mmCIF file of C-alpha atoms and ligand atoms in Angstrom:
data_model
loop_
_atom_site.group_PDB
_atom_site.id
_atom_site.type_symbol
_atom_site.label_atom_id
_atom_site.label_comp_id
_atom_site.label_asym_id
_atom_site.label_seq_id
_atom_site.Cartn_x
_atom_site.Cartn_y
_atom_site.Cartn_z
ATOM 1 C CA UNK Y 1 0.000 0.000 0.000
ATOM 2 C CA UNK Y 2 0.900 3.773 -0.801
ATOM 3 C CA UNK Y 3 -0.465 6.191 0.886
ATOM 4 C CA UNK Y 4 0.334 9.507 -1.444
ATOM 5 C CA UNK Y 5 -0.313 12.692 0.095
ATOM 6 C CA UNK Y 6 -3.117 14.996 -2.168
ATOM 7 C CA UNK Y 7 -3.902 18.221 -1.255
ATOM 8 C CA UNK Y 8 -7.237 19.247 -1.941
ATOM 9 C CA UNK Y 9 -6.993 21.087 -5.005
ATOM 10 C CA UNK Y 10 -5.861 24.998 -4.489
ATOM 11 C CA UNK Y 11 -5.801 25.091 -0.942
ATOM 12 C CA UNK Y 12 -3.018 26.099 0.962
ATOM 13 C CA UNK Y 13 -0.993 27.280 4.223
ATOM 14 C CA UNK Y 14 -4.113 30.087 4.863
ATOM 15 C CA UNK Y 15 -6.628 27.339 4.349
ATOM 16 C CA UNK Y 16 -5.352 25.339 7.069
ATOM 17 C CA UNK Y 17 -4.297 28.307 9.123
ATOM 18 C CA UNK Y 18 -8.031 28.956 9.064
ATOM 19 C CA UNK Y 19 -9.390 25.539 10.139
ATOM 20 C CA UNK Y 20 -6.686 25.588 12.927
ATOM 21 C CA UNK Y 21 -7.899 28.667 14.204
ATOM 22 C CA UNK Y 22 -11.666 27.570 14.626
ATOM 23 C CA UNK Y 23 -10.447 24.580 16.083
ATOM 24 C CA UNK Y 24 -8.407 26.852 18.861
ATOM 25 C CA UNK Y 25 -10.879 29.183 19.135
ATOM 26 C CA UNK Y 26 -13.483 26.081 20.269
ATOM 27 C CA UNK Y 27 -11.214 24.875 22.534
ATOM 28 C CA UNK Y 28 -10.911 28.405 24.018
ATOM 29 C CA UNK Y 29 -14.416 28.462 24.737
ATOM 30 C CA UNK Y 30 -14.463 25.074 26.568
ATOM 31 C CA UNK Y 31 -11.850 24.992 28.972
ATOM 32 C CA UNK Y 32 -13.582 24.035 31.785
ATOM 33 C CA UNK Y 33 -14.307 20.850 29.919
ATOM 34 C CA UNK Y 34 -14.117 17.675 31.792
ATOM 35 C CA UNK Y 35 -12.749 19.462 35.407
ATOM 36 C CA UNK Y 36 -10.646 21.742 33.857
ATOM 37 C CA UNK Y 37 -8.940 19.409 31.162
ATOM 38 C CA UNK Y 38 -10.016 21.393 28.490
ATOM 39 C CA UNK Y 39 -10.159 19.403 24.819
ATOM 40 C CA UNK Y 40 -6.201 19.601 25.195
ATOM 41 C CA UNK Y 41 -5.541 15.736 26.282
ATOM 42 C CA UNK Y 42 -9.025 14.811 23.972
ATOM 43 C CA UNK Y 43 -7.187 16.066 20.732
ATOM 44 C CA UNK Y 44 -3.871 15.499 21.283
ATOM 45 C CA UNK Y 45 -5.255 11.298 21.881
ATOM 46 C CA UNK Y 46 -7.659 11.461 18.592
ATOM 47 C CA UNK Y 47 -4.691 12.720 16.895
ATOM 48 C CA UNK Y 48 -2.079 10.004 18.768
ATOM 49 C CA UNK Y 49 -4.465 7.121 18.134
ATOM 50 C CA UNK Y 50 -5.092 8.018 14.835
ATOM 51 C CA UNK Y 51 -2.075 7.785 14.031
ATOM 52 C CA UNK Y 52 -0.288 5.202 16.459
ATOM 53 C CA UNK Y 53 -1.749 1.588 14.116
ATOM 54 C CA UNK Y 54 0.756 2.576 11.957
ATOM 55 C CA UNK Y 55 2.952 -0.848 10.782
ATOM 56 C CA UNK Y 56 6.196 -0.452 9.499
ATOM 57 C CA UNK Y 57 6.580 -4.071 8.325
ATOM 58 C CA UNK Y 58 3.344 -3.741 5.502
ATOM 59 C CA UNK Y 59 2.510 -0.406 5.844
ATOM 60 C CA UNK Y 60 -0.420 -0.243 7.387
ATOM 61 C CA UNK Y 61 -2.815 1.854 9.159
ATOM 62 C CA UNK Y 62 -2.078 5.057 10.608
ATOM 63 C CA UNK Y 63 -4.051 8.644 9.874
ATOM 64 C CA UNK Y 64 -3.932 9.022 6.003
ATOM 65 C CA UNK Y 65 -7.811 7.021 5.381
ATOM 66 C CA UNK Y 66 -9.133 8.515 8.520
ATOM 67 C CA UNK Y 67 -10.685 4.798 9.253
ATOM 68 C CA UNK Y 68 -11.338 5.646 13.512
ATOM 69 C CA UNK Y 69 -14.793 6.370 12.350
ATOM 70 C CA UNK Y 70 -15.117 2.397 11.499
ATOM 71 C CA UNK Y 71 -16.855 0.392 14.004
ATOM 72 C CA UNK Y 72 -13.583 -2.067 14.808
ATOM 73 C CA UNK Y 73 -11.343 0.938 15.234
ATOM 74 C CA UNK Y 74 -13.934 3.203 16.997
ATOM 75 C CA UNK Y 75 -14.994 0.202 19.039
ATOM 76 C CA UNK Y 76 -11.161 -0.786 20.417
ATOM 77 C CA UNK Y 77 -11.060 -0.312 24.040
ATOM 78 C CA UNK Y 78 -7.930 2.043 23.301
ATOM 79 C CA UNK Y 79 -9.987 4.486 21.684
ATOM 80 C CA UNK Y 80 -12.799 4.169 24.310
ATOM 81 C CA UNK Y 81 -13.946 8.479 24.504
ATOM 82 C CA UNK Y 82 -12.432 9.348 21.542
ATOM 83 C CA UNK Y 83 -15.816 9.646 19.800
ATOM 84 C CA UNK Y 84 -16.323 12.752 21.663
ATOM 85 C CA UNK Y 85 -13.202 14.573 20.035
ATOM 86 C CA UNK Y 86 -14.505 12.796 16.774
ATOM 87 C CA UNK Y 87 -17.775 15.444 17.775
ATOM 88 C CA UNK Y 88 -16.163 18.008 18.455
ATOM 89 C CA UNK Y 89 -14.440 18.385 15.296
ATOM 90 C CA UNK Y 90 -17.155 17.445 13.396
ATOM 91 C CA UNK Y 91 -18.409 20.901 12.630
ATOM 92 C CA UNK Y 92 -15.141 21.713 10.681
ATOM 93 C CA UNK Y 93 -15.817 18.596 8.227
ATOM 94 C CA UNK Y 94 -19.012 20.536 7.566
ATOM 95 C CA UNK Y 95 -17.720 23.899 7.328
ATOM 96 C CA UNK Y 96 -14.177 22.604 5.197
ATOM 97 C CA UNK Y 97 -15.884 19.557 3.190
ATOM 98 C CA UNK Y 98 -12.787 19.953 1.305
ATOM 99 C CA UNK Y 99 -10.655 18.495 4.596
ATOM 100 C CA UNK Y 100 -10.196 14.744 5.245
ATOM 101 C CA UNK Y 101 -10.819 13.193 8.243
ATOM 102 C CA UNK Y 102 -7.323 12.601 8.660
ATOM 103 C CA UNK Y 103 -6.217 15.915 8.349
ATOM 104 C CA UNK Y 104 -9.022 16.796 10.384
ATOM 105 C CA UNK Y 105 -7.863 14.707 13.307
ATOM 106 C CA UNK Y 106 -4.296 15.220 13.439
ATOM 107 C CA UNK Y 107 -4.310 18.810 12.749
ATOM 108 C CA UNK Y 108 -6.969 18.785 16.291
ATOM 109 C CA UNK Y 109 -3.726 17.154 17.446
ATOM 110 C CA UNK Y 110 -1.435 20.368 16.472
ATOM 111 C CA UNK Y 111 -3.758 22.408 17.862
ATOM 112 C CA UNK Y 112 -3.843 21.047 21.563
ATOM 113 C CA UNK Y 113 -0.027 20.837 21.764
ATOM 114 C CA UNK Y 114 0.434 24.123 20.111
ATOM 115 C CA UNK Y 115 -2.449 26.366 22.485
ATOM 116 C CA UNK Y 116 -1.465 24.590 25.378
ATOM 117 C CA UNK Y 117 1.841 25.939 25.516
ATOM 118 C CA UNK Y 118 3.503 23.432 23.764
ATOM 119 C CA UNK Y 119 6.480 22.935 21.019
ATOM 120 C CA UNK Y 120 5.223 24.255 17.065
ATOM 121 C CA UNK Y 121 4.304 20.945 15.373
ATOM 122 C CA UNK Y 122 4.951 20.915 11.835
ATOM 123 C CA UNK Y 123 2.272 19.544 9.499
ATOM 124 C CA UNK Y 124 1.223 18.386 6.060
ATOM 125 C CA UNK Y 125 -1.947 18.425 4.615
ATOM 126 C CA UNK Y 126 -2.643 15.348 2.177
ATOM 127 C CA UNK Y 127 -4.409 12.340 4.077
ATOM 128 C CA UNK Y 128 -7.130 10.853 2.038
ATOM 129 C CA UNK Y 129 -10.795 9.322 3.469
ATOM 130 C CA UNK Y 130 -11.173 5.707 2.623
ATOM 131 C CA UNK Y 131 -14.790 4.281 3.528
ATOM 132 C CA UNK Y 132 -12.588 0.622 2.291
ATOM 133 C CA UNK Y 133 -13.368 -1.474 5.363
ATOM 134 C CA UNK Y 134 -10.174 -3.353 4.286
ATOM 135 C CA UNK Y 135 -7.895 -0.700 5.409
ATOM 136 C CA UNK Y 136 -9.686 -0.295 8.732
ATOM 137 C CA UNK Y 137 -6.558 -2.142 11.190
ATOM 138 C CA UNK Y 138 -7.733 -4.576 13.862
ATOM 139 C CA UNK Y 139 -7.715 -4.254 17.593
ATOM 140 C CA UNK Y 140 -4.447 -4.077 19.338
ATOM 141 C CA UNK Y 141 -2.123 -2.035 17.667
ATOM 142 C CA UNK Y 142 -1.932 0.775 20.445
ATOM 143 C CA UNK Y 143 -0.270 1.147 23.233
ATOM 144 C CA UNK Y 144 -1.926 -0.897 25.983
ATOM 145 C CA UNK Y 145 -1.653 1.293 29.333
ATOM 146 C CA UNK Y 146 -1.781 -1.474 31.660
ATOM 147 C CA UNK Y 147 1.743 -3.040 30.512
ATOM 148 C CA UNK Y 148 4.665 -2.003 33.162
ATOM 149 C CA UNK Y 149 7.059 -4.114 31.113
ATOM 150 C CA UNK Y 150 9.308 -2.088 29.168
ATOM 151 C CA UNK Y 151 10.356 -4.212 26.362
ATOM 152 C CA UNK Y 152 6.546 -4.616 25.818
ATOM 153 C CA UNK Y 153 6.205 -0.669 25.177
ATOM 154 C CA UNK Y 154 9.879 -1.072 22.724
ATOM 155 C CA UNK Y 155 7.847 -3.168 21.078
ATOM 156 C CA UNK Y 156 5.011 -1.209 20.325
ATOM 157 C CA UNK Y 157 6.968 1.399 19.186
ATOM 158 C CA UNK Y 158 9.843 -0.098 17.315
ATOM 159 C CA UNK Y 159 6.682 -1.785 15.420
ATOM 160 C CA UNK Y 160 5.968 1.890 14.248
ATOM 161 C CA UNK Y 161 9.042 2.990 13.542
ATOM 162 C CA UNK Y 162 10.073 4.860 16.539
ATOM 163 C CA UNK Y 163 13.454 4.328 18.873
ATOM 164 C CA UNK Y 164 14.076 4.703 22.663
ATOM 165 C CA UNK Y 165 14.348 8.666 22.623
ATOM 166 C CA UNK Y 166 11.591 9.110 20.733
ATOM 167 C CA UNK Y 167 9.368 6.767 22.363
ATOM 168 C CA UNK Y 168 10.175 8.564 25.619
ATOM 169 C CA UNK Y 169 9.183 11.821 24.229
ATOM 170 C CA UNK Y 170 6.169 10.999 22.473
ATOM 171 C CA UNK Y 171 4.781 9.313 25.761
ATOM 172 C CA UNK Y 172 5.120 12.783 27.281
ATOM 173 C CA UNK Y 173 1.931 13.695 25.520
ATOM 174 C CA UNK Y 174 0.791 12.173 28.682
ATOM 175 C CA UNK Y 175 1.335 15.950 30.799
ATOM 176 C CA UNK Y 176 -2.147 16.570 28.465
ATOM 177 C CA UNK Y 177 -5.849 15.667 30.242
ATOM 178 C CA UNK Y 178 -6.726 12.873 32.568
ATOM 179 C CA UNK Y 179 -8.002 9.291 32.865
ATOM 180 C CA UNK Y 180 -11.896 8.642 33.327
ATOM 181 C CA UNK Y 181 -12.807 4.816 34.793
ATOM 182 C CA UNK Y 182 -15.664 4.981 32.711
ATOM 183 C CA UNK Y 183 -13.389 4.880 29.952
ATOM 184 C CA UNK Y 184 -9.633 3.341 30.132
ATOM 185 C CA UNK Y 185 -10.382 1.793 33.731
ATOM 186 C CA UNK Y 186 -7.699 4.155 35.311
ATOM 187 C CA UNK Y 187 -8.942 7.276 37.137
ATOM 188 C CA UNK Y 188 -7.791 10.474 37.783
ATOM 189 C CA UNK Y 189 -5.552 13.588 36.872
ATOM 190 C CA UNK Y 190 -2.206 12.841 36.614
ATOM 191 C CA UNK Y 191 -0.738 15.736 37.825
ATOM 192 C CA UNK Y 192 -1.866 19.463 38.881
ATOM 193 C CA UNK Y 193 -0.611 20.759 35.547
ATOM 194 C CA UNK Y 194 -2.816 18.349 32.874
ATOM 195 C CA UNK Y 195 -3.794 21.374 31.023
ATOM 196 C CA UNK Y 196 -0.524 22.366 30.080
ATOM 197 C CA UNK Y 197 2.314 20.826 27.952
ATOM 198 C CA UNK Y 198 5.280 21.211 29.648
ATOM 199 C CA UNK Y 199 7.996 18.637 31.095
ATOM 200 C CA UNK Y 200 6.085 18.030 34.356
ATOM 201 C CA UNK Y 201 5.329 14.862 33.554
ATOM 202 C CA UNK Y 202 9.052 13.399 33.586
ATOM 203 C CA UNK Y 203 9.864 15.365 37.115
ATOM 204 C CA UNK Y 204 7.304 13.846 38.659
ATOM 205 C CA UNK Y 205 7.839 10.731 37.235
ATOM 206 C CA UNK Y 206 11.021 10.407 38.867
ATOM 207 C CA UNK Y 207 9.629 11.393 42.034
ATOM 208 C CA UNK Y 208 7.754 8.307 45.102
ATOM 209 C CA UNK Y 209 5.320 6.442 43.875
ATOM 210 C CA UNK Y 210 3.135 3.687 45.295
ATOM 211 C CA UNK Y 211 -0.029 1.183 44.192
ATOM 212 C CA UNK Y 212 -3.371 2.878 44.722
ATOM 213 C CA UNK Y 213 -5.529 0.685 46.754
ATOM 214 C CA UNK Y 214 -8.972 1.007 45.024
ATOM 215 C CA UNK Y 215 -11.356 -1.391 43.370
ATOM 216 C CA UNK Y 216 -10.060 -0.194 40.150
ATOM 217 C CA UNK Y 217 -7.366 -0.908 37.607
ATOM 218 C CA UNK Y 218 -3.647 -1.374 39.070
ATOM 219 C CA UNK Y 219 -2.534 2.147 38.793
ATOM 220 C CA UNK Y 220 0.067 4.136 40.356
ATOM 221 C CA UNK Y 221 -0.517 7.749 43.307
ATOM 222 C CA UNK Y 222 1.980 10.142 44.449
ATOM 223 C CA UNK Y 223 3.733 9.382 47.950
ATOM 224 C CA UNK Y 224 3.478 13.189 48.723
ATOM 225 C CA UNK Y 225 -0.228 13.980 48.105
ATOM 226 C CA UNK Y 226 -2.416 10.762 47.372
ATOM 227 C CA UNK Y 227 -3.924 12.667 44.561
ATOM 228 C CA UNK Y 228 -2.538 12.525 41.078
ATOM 229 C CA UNK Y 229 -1.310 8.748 39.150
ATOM 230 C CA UNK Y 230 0.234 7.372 36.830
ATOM 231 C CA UNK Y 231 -0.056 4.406 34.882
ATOM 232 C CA UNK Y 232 1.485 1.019 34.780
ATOM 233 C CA UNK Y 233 2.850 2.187 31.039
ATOM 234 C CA UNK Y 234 3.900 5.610 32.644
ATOM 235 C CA UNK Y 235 6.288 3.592 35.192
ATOM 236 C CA UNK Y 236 7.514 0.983 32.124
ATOM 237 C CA UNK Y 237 9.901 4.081 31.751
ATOM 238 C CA UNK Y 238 11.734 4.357 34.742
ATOM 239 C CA UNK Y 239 11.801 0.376 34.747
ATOM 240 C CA UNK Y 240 14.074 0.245 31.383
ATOM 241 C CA UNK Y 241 17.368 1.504 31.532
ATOM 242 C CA UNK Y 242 17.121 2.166 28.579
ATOM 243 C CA UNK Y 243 14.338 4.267 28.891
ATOM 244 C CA UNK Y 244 15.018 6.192 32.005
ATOM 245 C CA UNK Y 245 18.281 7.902 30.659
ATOM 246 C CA UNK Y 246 15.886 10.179 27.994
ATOM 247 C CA UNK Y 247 13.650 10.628 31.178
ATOM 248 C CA UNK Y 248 15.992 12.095 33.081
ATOM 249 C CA UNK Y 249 17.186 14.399 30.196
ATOM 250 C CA UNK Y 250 13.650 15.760 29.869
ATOM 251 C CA UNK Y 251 12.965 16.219 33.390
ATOM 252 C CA UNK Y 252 16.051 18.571 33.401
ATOM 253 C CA UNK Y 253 15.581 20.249 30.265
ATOM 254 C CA UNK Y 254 11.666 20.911 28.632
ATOM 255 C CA UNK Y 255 13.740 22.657 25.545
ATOM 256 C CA UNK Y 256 14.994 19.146 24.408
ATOM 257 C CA UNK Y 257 11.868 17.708 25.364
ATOM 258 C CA UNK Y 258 10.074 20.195 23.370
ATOM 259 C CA UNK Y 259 12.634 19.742 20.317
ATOM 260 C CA UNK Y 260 12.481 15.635 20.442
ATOM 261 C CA UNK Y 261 8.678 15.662 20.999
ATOM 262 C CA UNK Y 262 7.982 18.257 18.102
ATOM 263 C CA UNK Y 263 10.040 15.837 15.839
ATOM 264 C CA UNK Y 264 8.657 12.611 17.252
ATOM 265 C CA UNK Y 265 4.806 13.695 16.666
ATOM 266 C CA UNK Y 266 5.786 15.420 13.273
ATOM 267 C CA UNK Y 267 6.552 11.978 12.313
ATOM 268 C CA UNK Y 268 4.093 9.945 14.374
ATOM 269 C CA UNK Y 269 1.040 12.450 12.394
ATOM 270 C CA UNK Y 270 2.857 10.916 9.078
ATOM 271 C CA UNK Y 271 3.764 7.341 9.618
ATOM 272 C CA UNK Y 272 2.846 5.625 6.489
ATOM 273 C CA UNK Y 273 2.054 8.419 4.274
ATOM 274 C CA UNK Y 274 4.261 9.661 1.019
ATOM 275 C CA UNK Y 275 4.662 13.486 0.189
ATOM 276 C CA UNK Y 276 5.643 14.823 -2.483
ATOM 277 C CA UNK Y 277 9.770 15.123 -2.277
ATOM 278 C CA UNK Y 278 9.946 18.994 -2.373
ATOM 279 C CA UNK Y 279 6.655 19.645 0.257
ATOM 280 C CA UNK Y 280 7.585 21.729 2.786
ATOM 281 C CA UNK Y 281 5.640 21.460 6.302
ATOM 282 C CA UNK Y 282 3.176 23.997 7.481
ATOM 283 C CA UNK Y 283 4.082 25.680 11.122
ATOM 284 C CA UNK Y 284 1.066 27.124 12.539
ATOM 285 C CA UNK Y 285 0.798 30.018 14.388
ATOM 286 C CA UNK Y 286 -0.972 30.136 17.980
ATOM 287 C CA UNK Y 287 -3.904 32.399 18.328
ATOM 288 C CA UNK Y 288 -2.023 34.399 20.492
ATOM 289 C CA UNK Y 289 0.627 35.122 17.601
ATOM 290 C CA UNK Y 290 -2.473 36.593 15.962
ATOM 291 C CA UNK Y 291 -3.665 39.205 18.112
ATOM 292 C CA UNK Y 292 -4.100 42.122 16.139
HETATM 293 N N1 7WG S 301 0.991 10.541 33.388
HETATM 294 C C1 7WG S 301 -0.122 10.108 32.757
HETATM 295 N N2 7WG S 301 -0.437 8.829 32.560
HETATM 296 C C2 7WG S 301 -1.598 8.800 31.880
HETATM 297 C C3 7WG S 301 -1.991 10.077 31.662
HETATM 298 C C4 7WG S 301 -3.198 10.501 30.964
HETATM 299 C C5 7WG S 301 -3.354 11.935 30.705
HETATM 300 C C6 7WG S 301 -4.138 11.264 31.828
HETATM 301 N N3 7WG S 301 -1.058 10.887 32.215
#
């Protein structure tokens, strides 16, 4: 399979720039979303999951058909929630018809990072809708949260492409939004900062943790306060040496973090799609850089 990138025809870095800012502006206006969250952790997952069946070995999955919409996709228990940031972006499908679902998703994903203080993401427009049930990837692809063992979470991500820096980074997306039992089985914010991308999530990390004694899943709280976790996937990096190294780097320095995770999610928007040799990624500016 080849996936080539195809820009709806005669729209460009204004276009996009346009759909971005609707998409921040919305998210502006519900910030008090799920306790404070915001639509920062809801985006930055459609955009991660939409992304994250990508295969290396044949190619397949990953955003370019926009296939989450597809009952075995939409119904794996990885993606359990994400229908609501499917929702809340449908308006823009409506409003654009000339955007794919794909682009849709992951651009949703640019957005949270970028408005919630994070690194620029570049981006390429391109991804194409496919209603072909046959590219729809089966269950089990993502990430599965309740795995502590670290070559389990290599895995995973060597599967996609990705080495032990950048798997480190990318899981950083986890400083964004919180965990609902309703929905992954794990509960609660993870920290006091989960509506802000920033490093946070490494420091703390590194700091006591301890198995929460509830009736839920196994999931880790915070020796000092009781009141934020982490999961067992979270704790897979301080288990591989391997692993713990980058950690440690990005707990003392959010610029690398920011410069490893913009590159890391770049390529994790991309995985599996072909763009023209000379296309040139579009950086988005926040709506802040647009005051006028
Ligand atoms: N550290 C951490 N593990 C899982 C998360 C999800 C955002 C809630 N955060």
């Amino acid at each position: 399979i080849v996936n080539h990138a195809a820009v709806p025809e005669g729209k460009g870095f204004q276009d996009y720039q346009q759909v971005y800012n609707d998409i921040a502006e919305k998210v502006a206006d519900n910030l008090e979303f799920d306790q404070n969250s915001g639509f920062y952790g809801m985006l930055c997952r459609l955009a991660w999951h939409s992304s994250g069946t990508y295969k290396k070995s044949d190619n397949t999955g990953g955003s370019y058909p926009g296939t989450m919409m597809y009952s075995t996709e939409a119904f794996d228990g990885a993606n359990k929630g994400l229908e609501v940031g499917r929702d809340f972006l449908m308006e823009f499908k409506d409003k654009y018809p000339w955007i794919s679902r794909g682009d849709l998703w992951t651009l949703g994903g640019v957005v949270a990072v970028q408005e919630s203080g994070g690194p620029k993401i570049p981006w390429r427009p391109g991804r194409k809708d496919s209603n072909d049930k046959k590219v729809v990837p089966e269950n089990g692809r993502l990430p599965d949260a309740s795995q502590e063992d670290p070559q389990y979470v290599r895995g995973v991500f060597s599967r996609m492409g990705f080495n032990d820096r950048e798997t480190v980074a990318l899981i950083g997306a986890h400083c964004l939004g919180r965990c609902h039992s309703h929905n992954s089985g794990f509960d609660g914010p993870w920290g006091p900062s989960f509506n802000m991308f920033t490093n946070d999530f490494y420091v703390r990390l590194l700091q006591g943790w301890h198995i929460r004694d509830w009736n839920g899943n196994r999931q880790y709280e915070d020796d000092e306060t009781k009141s934020f976790m982490m999961l067992p996937a979270d704790m897979a990096l301080k288990h591989g040496s391997y692993f713990v190294k980058y950690v440690k780097e990005y707990a003392e320095d959010q610029d690398l973090f920011f410069k490893d995770f913009s590159k890391a999610y770049s390529t994790l928007l991309e995985l599996g799609i072909t763009f023209p040799k000379n296309s040139k990624p579009f950086e988005f500016k926040t709506l802040d850089e647009q005051d006028d």
